[in-house]
GROMACS .gro file of N, CA and C in nm:
model
  468
    1MET      N    1   0.088  -0.892  -0.992
    1MET     CA    2   0.015  -0.874  -0.867
    1MET      C    3   0.098  -0.789  -0.771
    2LEU      N    4   0.031  -0.711  -0.692
    2LEU     CA    5   0.095  -0.629  -0.590
    2LEU      C    6   0.147  -0.718  -0.477
    3GLU      N    7   0.270  -0.694  -0.437
    3GLU     CA    8   0.332  -0.772  -0.329
    3GLU      C    9   0.325  -0.691  -0.200
    4ILE      N   10   0.257  -0.747  -0.099
    4ILE     CA   11   0.242  -0.677   0.028
    4ILE      C   12   0.304  -0.760   0.139
    5ASP      N   13   0.392  -0.697   0.214
    5ASP     CA   14   0.452  -0.760   0.331
    5ASP      C   15   0.373  -0.711   0.453
    6PHE      N   16   0.301  -0.802   0.518
    6PHE     CA   17   0.222  -0.767   0.636
    6PHE      C   18   0.304  -0.789   0.762
    7ILE      N   19   0.302  -0.691   0.850
    7ILE     CA   20   0.372  -0.697   0.978
    7ILE      C   21   0.269  -0.668   1.086
    8ASP      N   22   0.252  -0.760   1.178
    8ASP     CA   23   0.152  -0.745   1.283
    8ASP      C   24   0.221  -0.726   1.417
    9GLU      N   25   0.216  -0.605   1.469
    9GLU     CA   26   0.279  -0.571   1.596
    9GLU      C   27   0.182  -0.584   1.714
   10ILE      N   28   0.063  -0.640   1.688
   10ILE     CA   29  -0.039  -0.646   1.794
   10ILE      C   30  -0.099  -0.786   1.809
   11ASP      N   31  -0.014  -0.885   1.806
   11ASP     CA   32  -0.053  -1.023   1.838
   11ASP      C   33  -0.168  -1.078   1.754
   12GLY      N   34  -0.164  -1.056   1.624
   12GLY     CA   35  -0.262  -1.117   1.536
   12GLY      C   36  -0.391  -1.039   1.516
   13ASN      N   37  -0.409  -0.928   1.584
   13ASN     CA   38  -0.535  -0.853   1.571
   13ASN      C   39  -0.553  -0.787   1.435
   14GLY      N   40  -0.444  -0.762   1.364
   14GLY     CA   41  -0.456  -0.700   1.233
   14GLY      C   42  -0.489  -0.800   1.123
   15GLN      N   43  -0.473  -0.928   1.151
   15GLN     CA   44  -0.493  -1.028   1.048
   15GLN      C   45  -0.636  -1.035   0.996
   16VAL      N   46  -0.729  -0.977   1.071
   16VAL     CA   47  -0.869  -0.976   1.030
   16VAL      C   48  -0.886  -0.916   0.890
   17ALA      N   49  -0.796  -0.825   0.851
   17ALA     CA   50  -0.815  -0.753   0.725
   17ALA      C   51  -0.707  -0.780   0.621
   18GLU      N   52  -0.614  -0.870   0.648
   18GLU     CA   53  -0.504  -0.893   0.552
   18GLU      C   54  -0.555  -0.935   0.414
   19GLN      N   55  -0.648  -1.030   0.411
   19GLN     CA   56  -0.698  -1.079   0.282
   19GLN      C   57  -0.771  -0.967   0.206
   20LEU      N   58  -0.853  -0.889   0.279
   20LEU     CA   59  -0.923  -0.777   0.216
   20LEU      C   60  -0.823  -0.674   0.162
   21ILE      N   61  -0.723  -0.639   0.242
   21ILE     CA   62  -0.624  -0.540   0.198
   21ILE      C   63  -0.550  -0.589   0.075
   22GLN      N   64  -0.512  -0.716   0.073
   22GLN     CA   65  -0.442  -0.771  -0.044
   22GLN      C   66  -0.529  -0.756  -0.169
   23LYS      N   67  -0.655  -0.794  -0.159
   23LYS     CA   68  -0.745  -0.785  -0.274
   23LYS      C   69  -0.772  -0.640  -0.314
   24LEU      N   70  -0.802  -0.555  -0.215
   24LEU     CA   71  -0.835  -0.416  -0.243
   24LEU      C   72  -0.717  -0.340  -0.303
   25LEU      N   73  -0.600  -0.354  -0.244
   25LEU     CA   74  -0.485  -0.279  -0.294
   25LEU      C   75  -0.434  -0.336  -0.427
   26SER      N   76  -0.452  -0.466  -0.449
   26SER     CA   77  -0.419  -0.522  -0.581
   26SER      C   78  -0.514  -0.466  -0.687
   27PHE      N   79  -0.642  -0.456  -0.652
   27PHE     CA   80  -0.741  -0.396  -0.741
   27PHE      C   81  -0.704  -0.250  -0.770
   28ALA      N   82  -0.671  -0.174  -0.664
   28ALA     CA   83  -0.633  -0.034  -0.680
   28ALA      C   84  -0.505  -0.020  -0.762
   29SER      N   85  -0.413  -0.112  -0.743
   29SER     CA   86  -0.289  -0.113  -0.819
   29SER      C   87  -0.318  -0.129  -0.969
   30ASP      N   88  -0.408  -0.220  -1.001
   30ASP     CA   89  -0.449  -0.238  -1.141
   30ASP      C   90  -0.518  -0.112  -1.193
   31GLU      N   91  -0.606  -0.054  -1.112
   31GLU     CA   92  -0.677   0.068  -1.152
   31GLU      C   93  -0.580   0.184  -1.178
   32GLU      N   94  -0.471   0.187  -1.104
   32GLU     CA   95  -0.371   0.293  -1.118
   32GLU      C   96  -0.264   0.260  -1.221
   33GLY      N   97  -0.270   0.140  -1.278
   33GLY     CA   98  -0.176   0.101  -1.383
   33GLY      C   99  -0.036   0.068  -1.334
   34LEU      N  100  -0.024   0.018  -1.211
   34LEU     CA  101   0.108  -0.018  -1.159
   34LEU      C  102   0.152  -0.152  -1.217
   35GLU      N  103   0.282  -0.166  -1.231
   35GLU     CA  104   0.336  -0.290  -1.286
   35GLU      C  105   0.331  -0.403  -1.181
   36ASP      N  106   0.317  -0.527  -1.230
   36ASP     CA  107   0.320  -0.643  -1.141
   36ASP      C  108   0.452  -0.646  -1.065
   37GLY      N  109   0.445  -0.693  -0.942
   37GLY     CA  110   0.566  -0.703  -0.860
   37GLY      C  111   0.594  -0.578  -0.777
   38THR      N  112   0.512  -0.474  -0.794
   38THR     CA  113   0.527  -0.355  -0.710
   38THR      C  114   0.507  -0.397  -0.565
   39GLU      N  115   0.587  -0.340  -0.475
   39GLU     CA  116   0.587  -0.382  -0.335
   39GLU      C  117   0.551  -0.269  -0.241
   40LEU      N  118   0.498  -0.307  -0.124
   40LEU     CA  119   0.480  -0.216  -0.011
   40LEU      C  120   0.465  -0.300   0.114
   41SER      N  121   0.473  -0.235   0.229
   41SER     CA  122   0.448  -0.307   0.354
   41SER      C  123   0.331  -0.242   0.426
   42VAL      N  124   0.259  -0.324   0.502
   42VAL     CA  125   0.150  -0.278   0.586
   42VAL      C  126   0.177  -0.331   0.726
   43THR      N  127   0.188  -0.237   0.822
   43THR     CA  128   0.212  -0.274   0.961
   43THR      C  129   0.091  -0.239   1.044
   44PHE      N  130   0.046  -0.335   1.125
   44PHE     CA  131  -0.065  -0.313   1.216
   44PHE      C  132  -0.009  -0.281   1.354
   45LEU      N  133  -0.055  -0.169   1.411
   45LEU     CA  134  -0.009  -0.122   1.541
   45LEU      C  135  -0.128  -0.096   1.632
   46ASP      N  136  -0.100  -0.071   1.760
   46ASP     CA  137  -0.202  -0.019   1.850
   46ASP      C  138  -0.182   0.132   1.858
   47ASP      N  139  -0.265   0.200   1.936
   47ASP     CA  140  -0.256   0.346   1.945
   47ASP      C  141  -0.122   0.393   2.002
   48ALA      N  142  -0.069   0.321   2.101
   48ALA     CA  143   0.059   0.361   2.160
   48ALA      C  144   0.171   0.353   2.056
   49GLY      N  145   0.170   0.248   1.974
   49GLY     CA  146   0.273   0.232   1.872
   49GLY      C  147   0.267   0.337   1.764
   50ILE      N  148   0.147   0.366   1.716
   50ILE     CA  149   0.136   0.466   1.609
   50ILE      C  150   0.158   0.606   1.663
   51ARG      N  151   0.124   0.627   1.790
   51ARG     CA  152   0.149   0.758   1.852
   51ARG      C  153   0.299   0.785   1.858
   52GLU      N  154   0.375   0.684   1.893
   52GLU     CA  155   0.521   0.699   1.899
   52GLU      C  156   0.579   0.734   1.762
   53VAL      N  157   0.534   0.665   1.659
   53VAL     CA  158   0.580   0.694   1.523
   53VAL      C  159   0.537   0.835   1.482
   54ASN      N  160   0.413   0.870   1.509
   54ASN     CA  161   0.360   1.001   1.473
   54ASN      C  162   0.440   1.112   1.542
   55ARG      N  163   0.474   1.089   1.667
   55ARG     CA  164   0.553   1.187   1.743
   55ARG      C  165   0.695   1.198   1.688
   56ASP      N  166   0.759   1.083   1.667
   56ASP     CA  167   0.900   1.082   1.627
   56ASP      C  168   0.923   1.129   1.484
   57TYR      N  169   0.831   1.099   1.394
   57TYR     CA  170   0.853   1.130   1.253
   57TYR      C  171   0.770   1.246   1.200
   58ARG      N  172   0.662   1.279   1.268
   58ARG     CA  173   0.576   1.386   1.218
   58ARG      C  174   0.561   1.500   1.317
   59GLY      N  175   0.618   1.484   1.438
   59GLY     CA  176   0.611   1.589   1.539
   59GLY      C  177   0.473   1.608   1.599
   60LYS      N  178   0.387   1.506   1.589
   60LYS     CA  179   0.251   1.514   1.642
   60LYS      C  180   0.235   1.407   1.749
   61ASP      N  181   0.228   1.448   1.874
   61ASP     CA  182   0.224   1.355   1.987
   61ASP      C  183   0.080   1.310   2.014
   62GLN      N  184   0.027   1.233   1.919
   62GLN     CA  185  -0.109   1.180   1.932
   62GLN      C  186  -0.122   1.058   1.841
   63ALA      N  187  -0.215   0.971   1.878
   63ALA     CA  188  -0.245   0.857   1.792
   63ALA      C  189  -0.317   0.907   1.667
   64THR      N  190  -0.306   0.831   1.560
   64THR     CA  191  -0.376   0.860   1.436
   64THR      C  192  -0.418   0.727   1.375
   65ASP      N  193  -0.493   0.731   1.266
   65ASP     CA  194  -0.542   0.606   1.209
   65ASP      C  195  -0.445   0.540   1.112
   66VAL      N  196  -0.384   0.619   1.024
   66VAL     CA  197  -0.292   0.562   0.924
   66VAL      C  198  -0.180   0.663   0.896
   67ILE      N  199  -0.060   0.611   0.877
   67ILE     CA  200   0.055   0.691   0.838
   67ILE      C  201   0.118   0.625   0.717
   68SER      N  202   0.155   0.705   0.619
   68SER     CA  203   0.221   0.656   0.498
   68SER      C  204   0.362   0.711   0.490
   69PHE      N  205   0.456   0.623   0.459
   69PHE     CA  206   0.594   0.665   0.434
   69PHE      C  207   0.627   0.624   0.290
   70ALA      N  208   0.622   0.722   0.201
   70ALA     CA  209   0.648   0.696   0.059
   70ALA      C  210   0.798   0.694   0.033
   71LEU      N  211   0.848   0.587  -0.024
   71LEU     CA  212   0.990   0.576  -0.054
   71LEU      C  213   1.029   0.649  -0.182
   72GLU      N  214   0.933   0.676  -0.266
   72GLU     CA  215   0.964   0.739  -0.394
   72GLU      C  216   0.973   0.891  -0.385
   73GLU      N  217   0.940   0.947  -0.271
   73GLU     CA  218   0.952   1.092  -0.255
   73GLU      C  219   1.094   1.125  -0.214
   74GLU      N  220   1.157   1.213  -0.289
   74GLU     CA  221   1.290   1.258  -0.252
   74GLU      C  222   1.278   1.387  -0.175
   75GLY      N  223   1.337   1.389  -0.057
   75GLY     CA  224   1.338   1.509   0.024
   75GLY      C  225   1.446   1.603  -0.024
   76ASP      N  226   1.448   1.723   0.031
   76ASP     CA  227   1.551   1.820  -0.004
   76ASP      C  228   1.689   1.763   0.024
   77GLY      N  229   1.775   1.769  -0.076
   77GLY     CA  230   1.913   1.724  -0.060
   77GLY      C  231   1.932   1.574  -0.077
   78GLU      N  232   1.824   1.498  -0.100
   78GLU     CA  233   1.838   1.354  -0.119
   78GLU      C  234   1.864   1.323  -0.265
   79ALA      N  235   1.951   1.228  -0.287
   79ALA     CA  236   1.983   1.185  -0.423
   79ALA      C  237   1.898   1.063  -0.458
   80PRO      N  238   1.865   1.044  -0.586
   80PRO     CA  239   1.792   0.924  -0.624
   80PRO      C  240   1.875   0.799  -0.597
   81ILE      N  241   1.807   0.687  -0.578
   81ILE     CA  242   1.875   0.561  -0.552
   81ILE      C  243   1.934   0.508  -0.682
   82ILE      N  244   2.063   0.485  -0.681
   82ILE     CA  245   2.132   0.434  -0.799
   82ILE      C  246   2.102   0.285  -0.814
   83GLY      N  247   2.065   0.243  -0.934
   83GLY     CA  248   2.035   0.104  -0.961
   83GLY      C  249   1.890   0.066  -0.933
   84ALA      N  250   1.809   0.163  -0.892
   84ALA     CA  251   1.669   0.134  -0.857
   84ALA      C  252   1.590   0.080  -0.975
   85GLU      N  253   1.631   0.115  -1.095
   85GLU     CA  254   1.557   0.069  -1.213
   85GLU      C  255   1.569  -0.082  -1.232
   86ASP      N  256   1.667  -0.145  -1.169
   86ASP     CA  257   1.684  -0.290  -1.179
   86ASP      C  258   1.616  -0.365  -1.064
   87MET      N  259   1.552  -0.293  -0.974
   87MET     CA  260   1.488  -0.354  -0.858
   87MET      C  261   1.337  -0.342  -0.872
   88PRO      N  262   1.261  -0.429  -0.800
   88PRO     CA  263   1.115  -0.410  -0.801
   88PRO      C  264   1.080  -0.274  -0.742
   89ARG      N  265   0.975  -0.216  -0.789
   89ARG     CA  266   0.930  -0.087  -0.737
   89ARG      C  267   0.875  -0.107  -0.596
   90HIS      N  268   0.930  -0.033  -0.500
   90HIS     CA  269   0.881  -0.039  -0.362
   90HIS      C  270   0.821   0.096  -0.328
   91LEU      N  271   0.690   0.098  -0.308
   91LEU     CA  272   0.619   0.224  -0.284
   91LEU      C  273   0.649   0.283  -0.148
   92GLY      N  274   0.660   0.198  -0.045
   92GLY     CA  275   0.684   0.248   0.090
   92GLY      C  276   0.609   0.165   0.192
   93ASP      N  277   0.576   0.230   0.302
   93ASP     CA  278   0.519   0.161   0.417
   93ASP      C  279   0.391   0.229   0.464
   94LEU      N  280   0.293   0.145   0.498
   94LEU     CA  281   0.169   0.193   0.559
   94LEU      C  282   0.166   0.141   0.702
   95LEU      N  283   0.129   0.227   0.795
   95LEU     CA  284   0.111   0.188   0.934
   95LEU      C  285  -0.033   0.218   0.971
   96ILE      N  286  -0.103   0.119   1.024
   96ILE     CA  287  -0.244   0.133   1.056
   96ILE      C  288  -0.265   0.101   1.203
   97SER      N  289  -0.331   0.191   1.276
   97SER     CA  290  -0.369   0.163   1.413
   97SER      C  291  -0.502   0.089   1.413
   98VAL      N  292  -0.498  -0.039   1.451
   98VAL     CA  293  -0.619  -0.119   1.457
   98VAL      C  294  -0.710  -0.067   1.568
   99GLN      N  295  -0.650  -0.016   1.674
   99GLN     CA  296  -0.727   0.039   1.786
   99GLN      C  297  -0.810   0.160   1.742
  100THR      N  298  -0.747   0.253   1.671
  100THR     CA  299  -0.820   0.370   1.620
  100THR      C  300  -0.921   0.327   1.513
  101ALA      N  301  -0.883   0.232   1.429
  101ALA     CA  302  -0.976   0.182   1.327
  101ALA      C  303  -1.101   0.123   1.391
  102GLN      N  304  -1.085   0.053   1.502
  102GLN     CA  305  -1.199  -0.005   1.572
  102GLN      C  306  -1.293   0.105   1.622
  103LYS      N  307  -1.237   0.209   1.682
  103LYS     CA  308  -1.318   0.322   1.731
  103LYS      C  309  -1.393   0.388   1.616
  104GLN      N  310  -1.324   0.409   1.504
  104GLN     CA  311  -1.386   0.475   1.389
  104GLN      C  312  -1.492   0.385   1.326
  105ALA      N  313  -1.470   0.256   1.321
  105ALA     CA  314  -1.570   0.164   1.265
  105ALA      C  315  -1.698   0.172   1.347
  106GLU      N  316  -1.684   0.174   1.479
  106GLU     CA  317  -1.802   0.186   1.566
  106GLU      C  318  -1.871   0.320   1.545
  107GLU      N  319  -1.791   0.426   1.534
  107GLU     CA  320  -1.847   0.560   1.514
  107GLU      C  321  -1.924   0.571   1.383
  108TYR      N  322  -1.869   0.510   1.276
  108TYR     CA  323  -1.932   0.520   1.144
  108TYR      C  324  -2.033   0.409   1.117
  109GLY      N  325  -2.043   0.312   1.208
  109GLY     CA  326  -2.142   0.207   1.194
  109GLY      C  327  -2.113   0.103   1.088
  110HIS      N  328  -1.986   0.071   1.068
  110HIS     CA  329  -1.952  -0.037   0.976
  110HIS      C  330  -1.847  -0.128   1.040
  111SER      N  331  -1.806  -0.231   0.968
  111SER     CA  332  -1.716  -0.332   1.024
  111SER      C  333  -1.573  -0.281   1.037
  112LEU      N  334  -1.499  -0.345   1.127
  112LEU     CA  335  -1.357  -0.315   1.142
  112LEU      C  336  -1.283  -0.344   1.012
  113GLU      N  337  -1.319  -0.453   0.947
  113GLU     CA  338  -1.255  -0.490   0.821
  113GLU      C  339  -1.274  -0.379   0.716
  114ARG      N  340  -1.395  -0.325   0.706
  114ARG     CA  341  -1.421  -0.217   0.610
  114ARG      C  342  -1.339  -0.092   0.643
  115GLU      N  343  -1.329  -0.059   0.771
  115GLU     CA  344  -1.253   0.060   0.812
  115GLU      C  345  -1.105   0.042   0.782
  116ILE      N  346  -1.051  -0.074   0.812
  116ILE     CA  347  -0.909  -0.097   0.784
  116ILE      C  348  -0.884  -0.097   0.634
  117GLY      N  349  -0.976  -0.151   0.555
  117GLY     CA  350  -0.963  -0.146   0.410
  117GLY      C  351  -0.962  -0.003   0.359
  118PHE      N  352  -1.053   0.078   0.410
  118PHE     CA  353  -1.058   0.220   0.374
  118PHE      C  354  -0.927   0.289   0.407
  119LEU      N  355  -0.875   0.266   0.528
  119LEU     CA  356  -0.750   0.330   0.571
  119LEU      C  357  -0.632   0.283   0.485
  120ALA      N  358  -0.630   0.154   0.453
  120ALA     CA  359  -0.523   0.102   0.368
  120ALA      C  360  -0.525   0.168   0.230
  121LEU      N  361  -0.642   0.182   0.171
  121LEU     CA  362  -0.652   0.247   0.041
  121LEU      C  363  -0.611   0.394   0.050
  122HIS      N  364  -0.656   0.462   0.154
  122HIS     CA  365  -0.620   0.603   0.173
  122HIS      C  366  -0.467   0.618   0.179
  123GLY      N  367  -0.404   0.534   0.261
  123GLY     CA  368  -0.259   0.539   0.272
  123GLY      C  369  -0.189   0.501   0.143
  124PHE      N  370  -0.244   0.403   0.073
  124PHE     CA  371  -0.189   0.359  -0.056
  124PHE      C  372  -0.188   0.474  -0.156
  125LEU      N  373  -0.297   0.548  -0.162
  125LEU     CA  374  -0.303   0.662  -0.254
  125LEU      C  375  -0.200   0.768  -0.217
  126HIS      N  376  -0.175   0.787  -0.088
  126HIS     CA  377  -0.067   0.878  -0.047
  126HIS      C  378   0.067   0.827  -0.099
  127LEU      N  379   0.091   0.696  -0.092
  127LEU     CA  380   0.217   0.641  -0.143
  127LEU      C  381   0.234   0.668  -0.292
  128LEU      N  382   0.123   0.680  -0.363
  128LEU     CA  383   0.127   0.706  -0.507
  128LEU      C  384   0.136   0.855  -0.539
  129GLY      N  385   0.138   0.939  -0.436
  129GLY     CA  386   0.155   1.083  -0.458
  129GLY      C  387   0.029   1.165  -0.444
  130TYR      N  388  -0.085   1.102  -0.419
  130TYR     CA  389  -0.208   1.177  -0.395
  130TYR      C  390  -0.197   1.245  -0.258
  131ASP      N  391  -0.261   1.360  -0.246
  131ASP     CA  392  -0.260   1.431  -0.118
  131ASP      C  393  -0.388   1.511  -0.105
  132HIS      N  394  -0.409   1.570   0.012
  132HIS     CA  395  -0.529   1.652   0.035
  132HIS      C  396  -0.494   1.779   0.111
  133MET      N  397  -0.382   1.840   0.073
  133MET     CA  398  -0.338   1.963   0.137
  133MET      C  399  -0.414   2.086   0.085
  134THR      N  400  -0.458   2.080  -0.040
  134THR     CA  401  -0.537   2.189  -0.097
  134THR      C  402  -0.676   2.135  -0.131
  135GLU      N  403  -0.769   2.225  -0.153
  135GLU     CA  404  -0.905   2.184  -0.187
  135GLU      C  405  -0.908   2.104  -0.317
  136ASP      N  406  -0.831   2.148  -0.418
  136ASP     CA  407  -0.827   2.076  -0.545
  136ASP      C  408  -0.767   1.936  -0.529
  137ASP      N  409  -0.656   1.929  -0.452
  137ASP     CA  410  -0.593   1.799  -0.427
  137ASP      C  411  -0.688   1.706  -0.351
  138GLU      N  412  -0.761   1.763  -0.255
  138GLU     CA  413  -0.855   1.684  -0.176
  138GLU      C  414  -0.965   1.627  -0.265
  139LYS      N  415  -1.020   1.709  -0.355
  139LYS     CA  416  -1.124   1.660  -0.446
  139LYS      C  417  -1.072   1.548  -0.533
  140LYS      N  418  -0.950   1.564  -0.583
  140LYS     CA  419  -0.891   1.463  -0.670
  140LYS      C  420  -0.866   1.333  -0.593
  141MET      N  421  -0.805   1.343  -0.475
  141MET     CA  422  -0.773   1.222  -0.398
  141MET      C  423  -0.898   1.152  -0.349
  142PHE      N  424  -0.989   1.226  -0.287
  142PHE     CA  425  -1.109   1.164  -0.232
  142PHE      C  426  -1.200   1.112  -0.342
  143GLY      N  427  -1.201   1.180  -0.456
  143GLY     CA  428  -1.278   1.131  -0.570
  143GLY      C  429  -1.223   0.998  -0.620
  144ARG      N  430  -1.091   0.989  -0.628
  144ARG     CA  431  -1.027   0.865  -0.672
  144ARG      C  432  -1.052   0.753  -0.571
  145GLN      N  433  -1.038   0.788  -0.445
  145GLN     CA  434  -1.061   0.693  -0.336
  145GLN      C  435  -1.203   0.637  -0.341
  146ASP      N  436  -1.300   0.726  -0.354
  146ASP     CA  437  -1.441   0.684  -0.360
  146ASP      C  438  -1.468   0.597  -0.483
  147ALA      N  439  -1.409   0.635  -0.597
  147ALA     CA  440  -1.430   0.558  -0.721
  147ALA      C  441  -1.376   0.417  -0.707
  148ILE      N  442  -1.258   0.403  -0.647
  148ILE     CA  443  -1.199   0.270  -0.630
  148ILE      C  444  -1.281   0.187  -0.533
  149LEU      N  445  -1.320   0.247  -0.420
  149LEU     CA  446  -1.402   0.175  -0.323
  149LEU      C  447  -1.534   0.130  -0.384
  150GLN      N  448  -1.594   0.217  -0.461
  150GLN     CA  449  -1.723   0.185  -0.528
  150GLN      C  450  -1.705   0.071  -0.627
  151SER      N  451  -1.602   0.081  -0.712
  151SER     CA  452  -1.578  -0.023  -0.813
  151SER      C  453  -1.545  -0.157  -0.749
  152PHE      N  454  -1.474  -0.152  -0.638
  152PHE     CA  455  -1.436  -0.274  -0.567
  152PHE      C  456  -1.554  -0.334  -0.489
  153GLY      N  457  -1.651  -0.249  -0.455
  153GLY     CA  458  -1.767  -0.295  -0.380
  153GLY      C  459  -1.752  -0.279  -0.230
  154LEU      N  460  -1.674  -0.179  -0.188
  154LEU     CA  461  -1.651  -0.157  -0.046
  154LEU      C  462  -1.696  -0.017  -0.006
  155SER      N  463  -1.815   0.020  -0.049
  155SER     CA  464  -1.867   0.152  -0.010
  155SER      C  465  -1.938   0.138   0.123
  156ARG      N  466  -1.973   0.251   0.183
  156ARG     CA  467  -2.036   0.249   0.316
  156ARG      C  468  -2.173   0.190   0.312
   0.00000   0.00000   0.00000
């Protein structure tokens, strides 16, 4: 089973979707063939909190819905972690703005829980190396995302 460490920086407001995220990302983990015990963290923030992270780490001074920090990506000049093969696989960290998710849920006409689940899956796929920088990558990522949501039963 996928191990998720939930961190709520907004006084319990993110807990509305913890159970859904655990089930959805565990399902996606199985669909992607990840080994049991794979780990990641999910942090719930407000717009001010995610804006600060977005500004400090991505150079974008604005709130956003989800940010992914993949631990398995090696940047230029970074060496692989020695001994990592003896540790559980840790994919990285997802940060979700519940405030932005609420606005988007209202805009799209579905529940906050569904929107946060969608954002969690989107960020999870980024942790696995999916991206949407090119048209081909976008088709692959969004196609995979839609297939998982459909199979799980969380379509719009």
